[in-house]
PDB file of C-alpha atoms in Angstrom:
ATOM      1  CA  MET X  11       9.899   8.362   0.861  1.00 51.00           C
ATOM      2  CA  LYS X  12      12.531   7.453  -1.735  1.00 53.00           C
ATOM      3  CA  PHE X  13      11.337   3.830  -1.735  1.00 48.00           C
ATOM      4  CA  SER X  14       7.719   4.883  -2.276  1.00 52.00           C
ATOM      5  CA  ARG X  15       8.680   7.211  -5.105  1.00 53.00           C
ATOM      6  CA  LEU X  16      10.639   4.486  -6.898  1.00 52.00           C
ATOM      7  CA  LEU X  17       7.751   2.024  -6.605  1.00 48.00           C
ATOM      8  CA  LEU X  18       5.256   4.563  -7.897  1.00 49.00           C
ATOM      9  CA  ASP X  19       7.564   5.453 -10.781  1.00 54.00           C
ATOM     10  CA  ASN X  20       7.587   1.796 -11.824  1.00 51.00           C
ATOM     11  CA  LEU X  21       3.827   1.279 -11.754  1.00 48.00           C
ATOM     12  CA  PRO X  22       2.186   0.545 -15.104  1.00 46.00           C
ATOM     13  CA  THR X  23      -0.166   3.165 -16.525  1.00 45.00           C
ATOM     14  CA  VAL X  24      -3.892   2.548 -16.438  1.00 44.00           C
ATOM     15  CA  ASP X  25      -5.585   2.171 -19.801  1.00 46.00           C
ATOM     16  CA  GLY X  26      -7.173   5.492 -20.589  1.00 44.00           C
ATOM     17  CA  LYS X  27     -10.256   4.006 -22.184  1.00 44.00           C
ATOM     18  CA  HIS X  28     -11.241   2.419 -18.857  1.00 43.00           C
ATOM     19  CA  GLU X  29     -10.426   5.398 -16.705  1.00 41.00           C
ATOM     20  CA  LYS X  30     -13.635   7.377 -17.113  1.00 42.00           C
ATOM     21  CA  LEU X  31     -17.313   6.709 -16.502  1.00 38.00           C
ATOM     22  CA  GLU X  32     -20.023   8.697 -18.285  1.00 42.00           C
ATOM     23  CA  VAL X  33     -22.869   9.810 -15.987  1.00 41.00           C
ATOM     24  CA  ASN X  34     -26.044  11.539 -17.211  1.00 46.00           C
ATOM     25  CA  THR X  35     -27.415  14.451 -15.151  1.00 44.00           C
ATOM     26  CA  TYR X  36     -29.995  17.217 -15.609  1.00 46.00           C
ATOM     27  CA  ASP X  37     -29.110  20.890 -15.808  1.00 50.00           C
ATOM     28  CA  LYS X  38     -32.146  22.880 -14.520  1.00 48.00           C
ATOM     29  CA  SER X  39     -30.811  26.155 -15.922  1.00 49.00           C
ATOM     30  CA  LYS X  40     -31.176  24.743 -19.451  1.00 50.00           C
ATOM     31  CA  ASN X  41     -34.737  23.368 -19.317  1.00 49.00           C
ATOM     32  CA  ASN X  42     -33.704  19.997 -17.905  1.00 48.00           C
ATOM     33  CA  GLN X  43     -31.408  19.360 -20.863  1.00 46.00           C
ATOM     34  CA  LYS X  44     -29.101  16.399 -20.248  1.00 46.00           C
ATOM     35  CA  THR X  45     -25.427  17.099 -19.771  1.00 43.00           C
ATOM     36  CA  THR X  46     -22.633  14.605 -19.388  1.00 43.00           C
ATOM     37  CA  LEU X  47     -20.164  14.649 -16.566  1.00 40.00           C
ATOM     38  CA  SER X  48     -16.945  12.700 -16.742  1.00 43.00           C
ATOM     39  CA  LEU X  49     -16.123  10.875 -13.521  1.00 40.00           C
ATOM     40  CA  LYS X  50     -13.526   8.276 -12.649  1.00 46.00           C
ATOM     41  CA  SER X  51     -14.947   4.812 -12.366  1.00 46.00           C
ATOM     42  CA  THR X  52     -14.695   3.488  -8.831  1.00 43.00           C
ATOM     43  CA  ILE X  53     -14.923  -0.077 -10.067  1.00 39.00           C
ATOM     44  CA  GLU X  54     -12.056   0.338 -12.516  1.00 47.00           C
ATOM     45  CA  ASN X  55      -9.961   2.089  -9.876  1.00 48.00           C
ATOM     46  CA  PHE X  56     -10.344  -0.852  -7.510  1.00 45.00           C
ATOM     47  CA  GLN X  57      -9.091  -3.160 -10.252  1.00 51.00           C
ATOM     48  CA  SER X  58      -6.117  -1.001 -11.195  1.00 60.00           C
ATOM     49  CA  PRO X  59      -2.518  -2.214 -10.740  1.00 60.00           C
ATOM     50  CA  ASP X  60      -1.688   0.424  -8.131  1.00 68.00           C
ATOM     51  CA  VAL X  61      -4.515  -0.833  -5.887  1.00 73.00           C
ATOM     52  CA  GLU X  62      -3.286  -4.422  -6.327  1.00 70.00           C
ATOM     53  CA  LEU X  63       0.176  -3.245  -5.319  1.00 70.00           C
ATOM     54  CA  LEU X  64      -1.184  -1.558  -2.194  1.00 75.00           C
ATOM     55  CA  GLN X  65      -3.104  -4.731  -1.314  1.00 73.00           C
ATOM     56  CA  ALA X  66       0.036  -6.824  -1.743  1.00 72.00           C
ATOM     57  CA  ILE X  67       2.167  -4.472   0.357  1.00 75.00           C
ATOM     58  CA  ALA X  68      -0.544  -4.325   3.028  1.00 77.00           C
ATOM     59  CA  HIS X  69      -0.528  -8.135   3.242  1.00 73.00           C
ATOM     60  CA  GLU X  70       3.266  -8.286   3.407  1.00 75.00           C
ATOM     61  CA  VAL X  71       3.283  -5.756   6.258  1.00 78.00           C
ATOM     62  CA  LYS X  72       0.215  -7.017   8.130  1.00 82.00           C
ATOM     63  CA  THR X  73       1.314 -10.658   8.404  1.00 80.00           C
ATOM     64  CA  PRO X  74       4.616 -10.099  10.264  1.00 81.00           C
ATOM     65  CA  LEU X  75       3.068  -7.324  12.360  1.00 86.00           C
ATOM     66  CA  ALA X  76       0.394  -9.774  13.509  1.00 87.00           C
ATOM     67  CA  THR X  77       3.120 -12.228  14.514  1.00 86.00           C
ATOM     68  CA  ILE X  78       5.028  -9.505  16.366  1.00 88.00           C
ATOM     69  CA  GLN X  79       1.831  -8.406  18.111  1.00 90.00           C
ATOM     70  CA  THR X  80       1.096 -11.967  19.260  1.00 90.00           C
ATOM     71  CA  LEU X  81       4.609 -12.467  20.619  1.00 89.00           C
ATOM     72  CA  THR X  82       4.580  -9.089  22.371  1.00 90.00           C
ATOM     73  CA  ARG X  83       1.223  -9.753  24.035  1.00 91.00           C
ATOM     74  CA  LEU X  84       2.467 -13.114  25.270  1.00 88.00           C
ATOM     75  CA  LEU X  85       5.381 -11.360  26.938  1.00 89.00           C
ATOM     76  CA  LEU X  86       3.112  -8.704  28.463  1.00 88.00           C
ATOM     77  CA  LYS X  87       0.612 -11.245  29.814  1.00 88.00           C
ATOM     78  CA  ARG X  88       3.325 -13.370  31.417  1.00 86.00           C
ATOM     79  CA  PRO X  89       5.886 -10.977  32.912  1.00 79.00           C
ATOM     80  CA  ASN X  90       7.349 -13.713  35.131  1.00 86.00           C
ATOM     81  CA  LEU X  91       8.714 -15.815  32.280  1.00 86.00           C
ATOM     82  CA  ASN X  92      12.301 -16.964  32.673  1.00 88.00           C
ATOM     83  CA  GLN X  93      15.026 -15.139  30.787  1.00 89.00           C
ATOM     84  CA  GLU X  94      15.547 -17.888  28.218  1.00 90.00           C
ATOM     85  CA  VAL X  95      11.912 -17.796  27.093  1.00 89.00           C
ATOM     86  CA  ILE X  96      11.943 -13.996  26.953  1.00 89.00           C
ATOM     87  CA  LYS X  97      15.156 -14.057  24.941  1.00 89.00           C
ATOM     88  CA  LYS X  98      13.693 -16.572  22.482  1.00 88.00           C
ATOM     89  CA  ARG X  99      10.551 -14.473  21.972  1.00 88.00           C
ATOM     90  CA  LEU X 100      12.611 -11.327  21.423  1.00 90.00           C
ATOM     91  CA  GLN X 101      14.774 -13.169  18.900  1.00 88.00           C
ATOM     92  CA  MET X 102      11.634 -14.206  17.014  1.00 86.00           C
ATOM     93  CA  ILE X 103      10.428 -10.594  16.973  1.00 89.00           C
ATOM     94  CA  ASP X 104      13.831  -9.443  15.741  1.00 89.00           C
ATOM     95  CA  ALA X 105      13.814 -12.110  13.016  1.00 84.00           C
ATOM     96  CA  GLU X 106      10.384 -10.999  11.762  1.00 84.00           C
ATOM     97  CA  CYS X 107      11.495  -7.360  11.637  1.00 87.00           C
ATOM     98  CA  THR X 108      14.794  -8.183   9.934  1.00 85.00           C
ATOM     99  CA  SER X 109      13.095 -10.375   7.340  1.00 83.00           C
ATOM    100  CA  GLN X 110      10.685  -7.654   6.243  1.00 84.00           C
ATOM    101  CA  ILE X 111      13.350  -4.945   6.271  1.00 87.00           C
ATOM    102  CA  ASP X 112      15.564  -7.102   4.043  1.00 86.00           C
ATOM    103  CA  ARG X 113      12.688  -7.969   1.688  1.00 84.00           C
ATOM    104  CA  PHE X 114      11.636  -4.378   1.127  1.00 86.00           C
ATOM    105  CA  ASN X 115      15.234  -3.206   0.962  1.00 87.00           C
ATOM    106  CA  LEU X 116      15.793  -5.681  -1.885  1.00 89.00           C
ATOM    107  CA  ILE X 117      12.710  -4.377  -3.719  1.00 88.00           C
ATOM    108  CA  PHE X 118      14.040  -0.854  -3.247  1.00 87.00           C
ATOM    109  CA  ARG X 119      17.455  -1.866  -4.610  1.00 87.00           C
ATOM    110  CA  ALA X 120      15.833  -3.590  -7.573  1.00 88.00           C
ATOM    111  CA  ALA X 121      13.788  -0.472  -8.374  1.00 88.00           C
ATOM    112  CA  GLU X 122      16.900   1.672  -8.078  1.00 87.00           C
ATOM    113  CA  LEU X 123      18.854  -0.718 -10.289  1.00 85.00           C
ATOM    114  CA  GLU X 124      16.193  -0.736 -13.008  1.00 84.00           C
ATOM    115  CA  THR X 125      16.036   3.069 -12.942  1.00 85.00           C
ATOM    116  CA  GLN X 126      19.816   3.369 -13.210  1.00 81.00           C
ATOM    117  CA  GLN X 127      19.871   0.939 -16.124  1.00 76.00           C
ATOM    118  CA  LEU X 128      17.301   3.028 -17.991  1.00 75.00           C
ATOM    119  CA  LEU X 129      19.389   6.145 -17.374  1.00 71.00           C
ATOM    120  CA  LYS X 130      22.612   4.223 -18.144  1.00 68.00           C
ATOM    121  CA  GLU X 131      24.032   5.191 -14.758  1.00 67.00           C
ATOM    122  CA  LYS X 132      26.563   3.267 -12.687  1.00 67.00           C
ATOM    123  CA  HIS X 133      25.256   1.257  -9.725  1.00 63.00           C
ATOM    124  CA  SER X 134      26.811   3.470  -7.062  1.00 61.00           C
ATOM    125  CA  TYR X 135      25.706   1.397  -4.064  1.00 64.00           C
ATOM    126  CA  LEU X 136      27.276  -1.868  -5.302  1.00 77.00           C
ATOM    127  CA  GLN X 137      30.787  -2.736  -4.160  1.00 79.00           C
ATOM    128  CA  LEU X 138      32.126  -5.831  -5.913  1.00 86.00           C
ATOM    129  CA  THR X 139      34.980  -7.297  -3.941  1.00 89.00           C
ATOM    130  CA  THR X 140      36.620 -10.623  -3.080  1.00 91.00           C
ATOM    131  CA  ILE X 141      34.491 -12.543  -0.584  1.00 90.00           C
ATOM    132  CA  PRO X 142      35.421 -15.671   1.420  1.00 90.00           C
ATOM    133  CA  LEU X 143      32.364 -17.749   0.561  1.00 88.00           C
ATOM    134  CA  ALA X 144      32.746 -19.888   3.683  1.00 88.00           C
ATOM    135  CA  GLN X 145      32.007 -16.816   5.787  1.00 85.00           C
ATOM    136  CA  VAL X 146      28.914 -15.949   3.745  1.00 86.00           C
ATOM    137  CA  PHE X 147      27.443 -19.430   4.152  1.00 89.00           C
ATOM    138  CA  GLN X 148      28.407 -19.656   7.808  1.00 88.00           C
ATOM    139  CA  ASN X 149      26.263 -16.609   8.528  1.00 85.00           C
ATOM    140  CA  SER X 150      23.447 -17.382   6.093  1.00 90.00           C
ATOM    141  CA  ILE X 151      22.750 -21.130   6.311  1.00 93.00           C
ATOM    142  CA  PRO X 152      21.218 -21.099   9.841  1.00 91.00           C
ATOM    143  CA  ARG X 153      18.924 -18.266   8.795  1.00 89.00           C
ATOM    144  CA  TRP X 154      17.870 -20.065   5.594  1.00 91.00           C
ATOM    145  CA  GLN X 155      17.194 -23.274   7.512  1.00 92.00           C
ATOM    146  CA  GLN X 156      15.129 -21.414  10.099  1.00 88.00           C
ATOM    147  CA  LYS X 157      13.022 -19.816   7.361  1.00 86.00           C
ATOM    148  CA  ALA X 158      12.480 -23.216   5.733  1.00 90.00           C
ATOM    149  CA  ALA X 159      11.497 -24.769   9.072  1.00 90.00           C
ATOM    150  CA  GLN X 160       8.855 -22.072   9.590  1.00 85.00           C
ATOM    151  CA  ARG X 161       7.088 -23.479   6.523  1.00 86.00           C
ATOM    152  CA  ASN X 162       7.610 -27.081   7.645  1.00 90.00           C
ATOM    153  CA  HIS X 163      10.401 -27.676   5.123  1.00 93.00           C
ATOM    154  CA  THR X 164      13.890 -29.076   5.603  1.00 93.00           C
ATOM    155  CA  LEU X 165      16.847 -27.358   3.958  1.00 94.00           C
ATOM    156  CA  LYS X 166      19.914 -29.470   3.193  1.00 94.00           C
ATOM    157  CA  VAL X 167      23.109 -27.671   2.161  1.00 94.00           C
ATOM    158  CA  ILE X 168      25.954 -29.543   0.440  1.00 94.00           C
ATOM    159  CA  LEU X 169      29.267 -27.674   0.401  1.00 93.00           C
ATOM    160  CA  PRO X 170      32.607 -28.594  -1.225  1.00 92.00           C
ATOM    161  CA  PRO X 171      35.502 -29.580   1.087  1.00 89.00           C
ATOM    162  CA  LYS X 172      37.296 -26.339   0.297  1.00 88.00           C
ATOM    163  CA  MET X 173      35.273 -23.184  -0.161  1.00 89.00           C
ATOM    164  CA  PRO X 174      36.714 -20.690  -2.678  1.00 89.00           C
ATOM    165  CA  THR X 175      36.536 -16.916  -2.692  1.00 91.00           C
ATOM    166  CA  VAL X 176      34.196 -15.211  -5.154  1.00 91.00           C
ATOM    167  CA  VAL X 177      33.847 -11.706  -6.550  1.00 89.00           C
ATOM    168  CA  SER X 178      30.555 -10.060  -5.611  1.00 91.00           C
ATOM    169  CA  ASP X 179      28.878  -7.558  -3.300  1.00 89.00           C
ATOM    170  CA  PRO X 180      28.735  -9.246   0.144  1.00 87.00           C
ATOM    171  CA  VAL X 181      25.579  -7.553   1.439  1.00 86.00           C
ATOM    172  CA  MET X 182      23.596  -7.872  -1.777  1.00 89.00           C
ATOM    173  CA  LEU X 183      24.734 -11.467  -2.367  1.00 91.00           C
ATOM    174  CA  ASP X 184      23.379 -12.506   1.021  1.00 90.00           C
ATOM    175  CA  GLN X 185      20.079 -10.680   0.453  1.00 90.00           C
ATOM    176  CA  VAL X 186      19.520 -11.916  -3.111  1.00 92.00           C
ATOM    177  CA  LEU X 187      20.328 -15.544  -2.257  1.00 93.00           C
ATOM    178  CA  GLY X 188      18.174 -15.421   0.871  1.00 90.00           C
ATOM    179  CA  ASN X 189      15.260 -13.905  -1.022  1.00 89.00           C
ATOM    180  CA  LEU X 190      15.494 -16.531  -3.774  1.00 91.00           C
ATOM    181  CA  ILE X 191      15.563 -19.424  -1.300  1.00 91.00           C
ATOM    182  CA  GLU X 192      12.695 -17.986   0.752  1.00 87.00           C
ATOM    183  CA  ASN X 193      10.503 -17.470  -2.313  1.00 85.00           C
ATOM    184  CA  PHE X 194      11.367 -20.977  -3.500  1.00 86.00           C
ATOM    185  CA  SER X 195      10.209 -22.398  -0.156  1.00 85.00           C
ATOM    186  CA  ARG X 196       6.921 -20.486  -0.345  1.00 81.00           C
ATOM    187  CA  ASN X 197       5.908 -22.405  -3.454  1.00 77.00           C
ATOM    188  CA  LEU X 198       6.541 -25.928  -2.160  1.00 83.00           C
ATOM    189  CA  PRO X 199       4.021 -28.283  -0.536  1.00 83.00           C
ATOM    190  CA  PRO X 200       4.456 -28.666   3.263  1.00 85.00           C
ATOM    191  CA  GLY X 201       7.120 -31.117   4.374  1.00 88.00           C
ATOM    192  CA  SER X 202       9.354 -30.712   1.329  1.00 88.00           C
ATOM    193  CA  LEU X 203      13.099 -31.295   1.366  1.00 91.00           C
ATOM    194  CA  MET X 204      14.990 -28.405  -0.205  1.00 92.00           C
ATOM    195  CA  GLN X 205      18.573 -28.848  -1.329  1.00 94.00           C
ATOM    196  CA  VAL X 206      21.272 -26.273  -1.973  1.00 94.00           C
ATOM    197  CA  GLU X 207      24.384 -27.784  -3.533  1.00 94.00           C
ATOM    198  CA  VAL X 208      27.550 -25.751  -4.053  1.00 94.00           C
ATOM    199  CA  MET X 209      30.276 -26.968  -6.405  1.00 93.00           C
ATOM    200  CA  LEU X 210      33.125 -25.688  -8.556  1.00 91.00           C
ATOM    201  CA  ALA X 211      32.598 -25.468 -12.317  1.00 87.00           C
ATOM    202  CA  GLY X 212      35.874 -24.362 -13.906  1.00 86.00           C
ATOM    203  CA  SER X 213      36.460 -20.697 -13.143  1.00 88.00           C
ATOM    204  CA  GLN X 214      32.995 -20.351 -11.648  1.00 91.00           C
ATOM    205  CA  LEU X 215      31.161 -21.403  -8.543  1.00 92.00           C
ATOM    206  CA  LYS X 216      27.851 -23.147  -9.198  1.00 94.00           C
ATOM    207  CA  LEU X 217      25.030 -23.115  -6.663  1.00 95.00           C
ATOM    208  CA  GLN X 218      21.984 -25.272  -7.432  1.00 94.00           C
ATOM    209  CA  LEU X 219      18.630 -24.985  -5.694  1.00 94.00           C
ATOM    210  CA  LYS X 220      16.027 -27.738  -6.003  1.00 91.00           C
ATOM    211  CA  SER X 221      13.569 -29.759  -3.932  1.00 87.00           C
ATOM    212  CA  ASP X 222      12.699 -33.422  -3.446  1.00 72.00           C
ATOM    213  CA  SER X 223       9.447 -32.849  -5.356  1.00 58.00           C
ATOM    214  CA  ASN X 224      11.642 -32.423  -8.445  1.00 44.00           C
ATOM    215  CA  MET X 225      11.607 -36.210  -8.746  1.00 42.00           C
ATOM    216  CA  SER X 226       7.848 -36.256  -9.362  1.00 41.00           C
ATOM    217  CA  GLY X 227       7.831 -33.208 -11.590  1.00 42.00           C
ATOM    218  CA  LYS X 228       5.683 -31.273  -9.111  1.00 49.00           C
ATOM    219  CA  SER X 229       8.152 -28.610  -8.017  1.00 48.00           C
ATOM    220  CA  HIS X 230       7.404 -24.948  -8.504  1.00 53.00           C
ATOM    221  CA  SER X 231       9.844 -22.094  -8.868  1.00 54.00           C
ATOM    222  CA  PRO X 232       9.381 -18.685  -7.211  1.00 56.00           C
ATOM    223  CA  PHE X 233       8.258 -17.404 -10.610  1.00 56.00           C
ATOM    224  CA  THR X 234       5.385 -19.854 -11.222  1.00 54.00           C
ATOM    225  CA  SER X 235       2.356 -20.408  -9.037  1.00 47.00           C
ATOM    226  CA  CYS X 236       1.564 -23.705  -7.343  1.00 50.00           C
ATOM    227  CA  THR X 237      -1.992 -22.525  -6.602  1.00 48.00           C
ATOM    228  CA  LYS X 238      -5.024 -22.364  -8.869  1.00 48.00           C
ATOM    229  CA  THR X 239      -4.610 -18.620  -9.357  1.00 54.00           C
ATOM    230  CA  PRO X 240      -1.527 -17.591 -11.366  1.00 64.00           C
ATOM    231  CA  PHE X 241       0.811 -14.780 -10.416  1.00 73.00           C
ATOM    232  CA  LYS X 242      -0.248 -11.306 -11.494  1.00 79.00           C
ATOM    233  CA  SER X 243       2.342  -8.948 -12.897  1.00 82.00           C
ATOM    234  CA  ILE X 244       2.405  -5.569 -11.134  1.00 79.00           C
ATOM    235  CA  GLY X 245       4.470  -3.192 -13.220  1.00 79.00           C
ATOM    236  CA  PRO X 246       7.925  -4.072 -14.562  1.00 83.00           C
ATOM    237  CA  LEU X 247       9.281  -5.225 -11.175  1.00 86.00           C
ATOM    238  CA  LEU X 248       6.831  -7.255  -9.138  1.00 85.00           C
ATOM    239  CA  MET X 249       4.576 -10.315  -9.098  1.00 84.00           C
ATOM    240  CA  PHE X 250       1.593 -10.859  -6.799  1.00 78.00           C
ATOM    241  CA  GLN X 251      -0.078 -14.163  -5.889  1.00 76.00           C
ATOM    242  CA  PRO X 252      -3.693 -13.306  -4.930  1.00 72.00           C
ATOM    243  CA  GLU X 253      -4.373 -16.526  -2.978  1.00 70.00           C
ATOM    244  CA  THR X 254      -1.307 -16.319  -0.751  1.00 68.00           C
ATOM    245  CA  GLY X 255      -0.691 -12.562  -0.823  1.00 68.00           C
ATOM    246  CA  ASN X 256       2.912 -13.228  -1.813  1.00 76.00           C
ATOM    247  CA  LEU X 257       4.677 -10.196  -3.303  1.00 79.00           C
ATOM    248  CA  SER X 258       7.982 -10.882  -5.045  1.00 84.00           C
ATOM    249  CA  LEU X 259      10.370  -9.684  -7.722  1.00 88.00           C
ATOM    250  CA  ASN X 260       9.808 -11.146 -11.174  1.00 88.00           C
ATOM    251  CA  LEU X 261      12.316 -13.367 -12.988  1.00 89.00           C
ATOM    252  CA  LYS X 262      13.735 -10.637 -15.228  1.00 90.00           C
ATOM    253  CA  VAL X 263      14.474  -8.306 -12.324  1.00 91.00           C
ATOM    254  CA  THR X 264      15.920 -11.146 -10.219  1.00 91.00           C
ATOM    255  CA  LYS X 265      18.274 -12.068 -13.061  1.00 92.00           C
ATOM    256  CA  ASN X 266      19.308  -8.422 -13.359  1.00 91.00           C
ATOM    257  CA  LEU X 267      20.120  -8.335  -9.642  1.00 92.00           C
ATOM    258  CA  PHE X 268      22.386 -11.373  -9.917  1.00 93.00           C
ATOM    259  CA  GLN X 269      24.064  -9.872 -12.971  1.00 91.00           C
ATOM    260  CA  ALA X 270      24.661  -6.590 -11.123  1.00 90.00           C
ATOM    261  CA  ILE X 271      26.510  -8.403  -8.324  1.00 90.00           C
ATOM    262  CA  GLY X 272      28.708 -10.313 -10.765  1.00 91.00           C
ATOM    263  CA  GLY X 273      26.664 -13.503 -11.036  1.00 92.00           C
ATOM    264  CA  LYS X 274      24.189 -15.211 -13.316  1.00 93.00           C
ATOM    265  CA  LEU X 275      20.869 -16.946 -12.627  1.00 95.00           C
ATOM    266  CA  VAL X 276      19.709 -19.791 -14.874  1.00 93.00           C
ATOM    267  CA  VAL X 277      16.266 -21.378 -14.475  1.00 90.00           C
ATOM    268  CA  ARG X 278      16.080 -24.768 -16.159  1.00 86.00           C
ATOM    269  CA  GLN X 279      12.952 -26.851 -16.657  1.00 75.00           C
ATOM    270  CA  ARG X 280      13.404 -30.625 -16.868  1.00 65.00           C
ATOM    271  CA  PRO X 281      10.341 -32.685 -17.863  1.00 66.00           C
ATOM    272  CA  THR X 282      10.671 -35.380 -15.192  1.00 63.00           C
ATOM    273  CA  LYS X 283      12.494 -33.461 -12.460  1.00 63.00           C
ATOM    274  CA  GLY X 284      10.829 -30.079 -12.465  1.00 62.00           C
ATOM    275  CA  GLU X 285      12.602 -26.760 -12.200  1.00 75.00           C
ATOM    276  CA  ILE X 286      16.175 -26.281 -11.013  1.00 89.00           C
ATOM    277  CA  MET X 287      17.645 -22.884 -10.253  1.00 92.00           C
ATOM    278  CA  THR X 288      21.379 -22.425 -10.786  1.00 94.00           C
ATOM    279  CA  ILE X 289      23.485 -19.433  -9.764  1.00 95.00           C
ATOM    280  CA  PHE X 290      26.972 -18.898 -11.176  1.00 95.00           C
ATOM    281  CA  LEU X 291      29.545 -16.666  -9.469  1.00 93.00           C
ATOM    282  CA  PRO X 292      33.092 -15.872 -10.659  1.00 91.00           C
ATOM    283  CA  VAL X 293      35.827 -17.489  -8.550  1.00 90.00           C
ATOM    284  CA  LYS X 294      38.828 -15.394  -7.560  1.00 82.00           C
TER     285      LYS X 294
END
């Protein structure tokens, strides 16, 4: 309920001049004199941002549910499968559920963060602390690589010999990084090689995200569309890609999330190598 309220609070308002439709009727009590009734236009309502948001959310929910349904029916139709196959199917179901829970939890956190910033309140749920980065990557890299493989991509991660500790919120750092990498992979052509390189840069840790299509200038960031139809902005928080049904946080909100957890996101466009995303985190 709280998540729904925050999303609705952040929806843009519909232009008043398009909200009403004038319909002529006859009033028999006044000698068939025409009167005008003001009704909401069904057409305009179906084009409103809140309907687009509902369509986007419906797609984001329907797709993983369809996958879960398929996997569940396979298990029900073949009850004599060996334990390893059953375990693998259950792990896939768990991964689908976890992915969507994390995605919508991040949208909820972003909405909460934006609301708190407007009210100049402290981010009560964030706990910045010293984090052994090696532990974060140890838990996250297999999950990132699995997500990339689902879209027929390969994810290569280059780490320094000695991993430092950083100051951030451990839960949010994992979710924000994972969301950025997943959205990046959604906008690449099949068979792409993604690269995450981690290095020290003075008193900061620098994490760069790019793909092999950077070399031909054909890479796309999570904030630009690689399809014919551009992203649509839905309120101050979200973007929606009509062709793919992809719902994601916009660049401004994503940068605010990184800033809230002690980091900084820089998106750099290079003419011959495409877009490179760089995250900076303070080293302890």
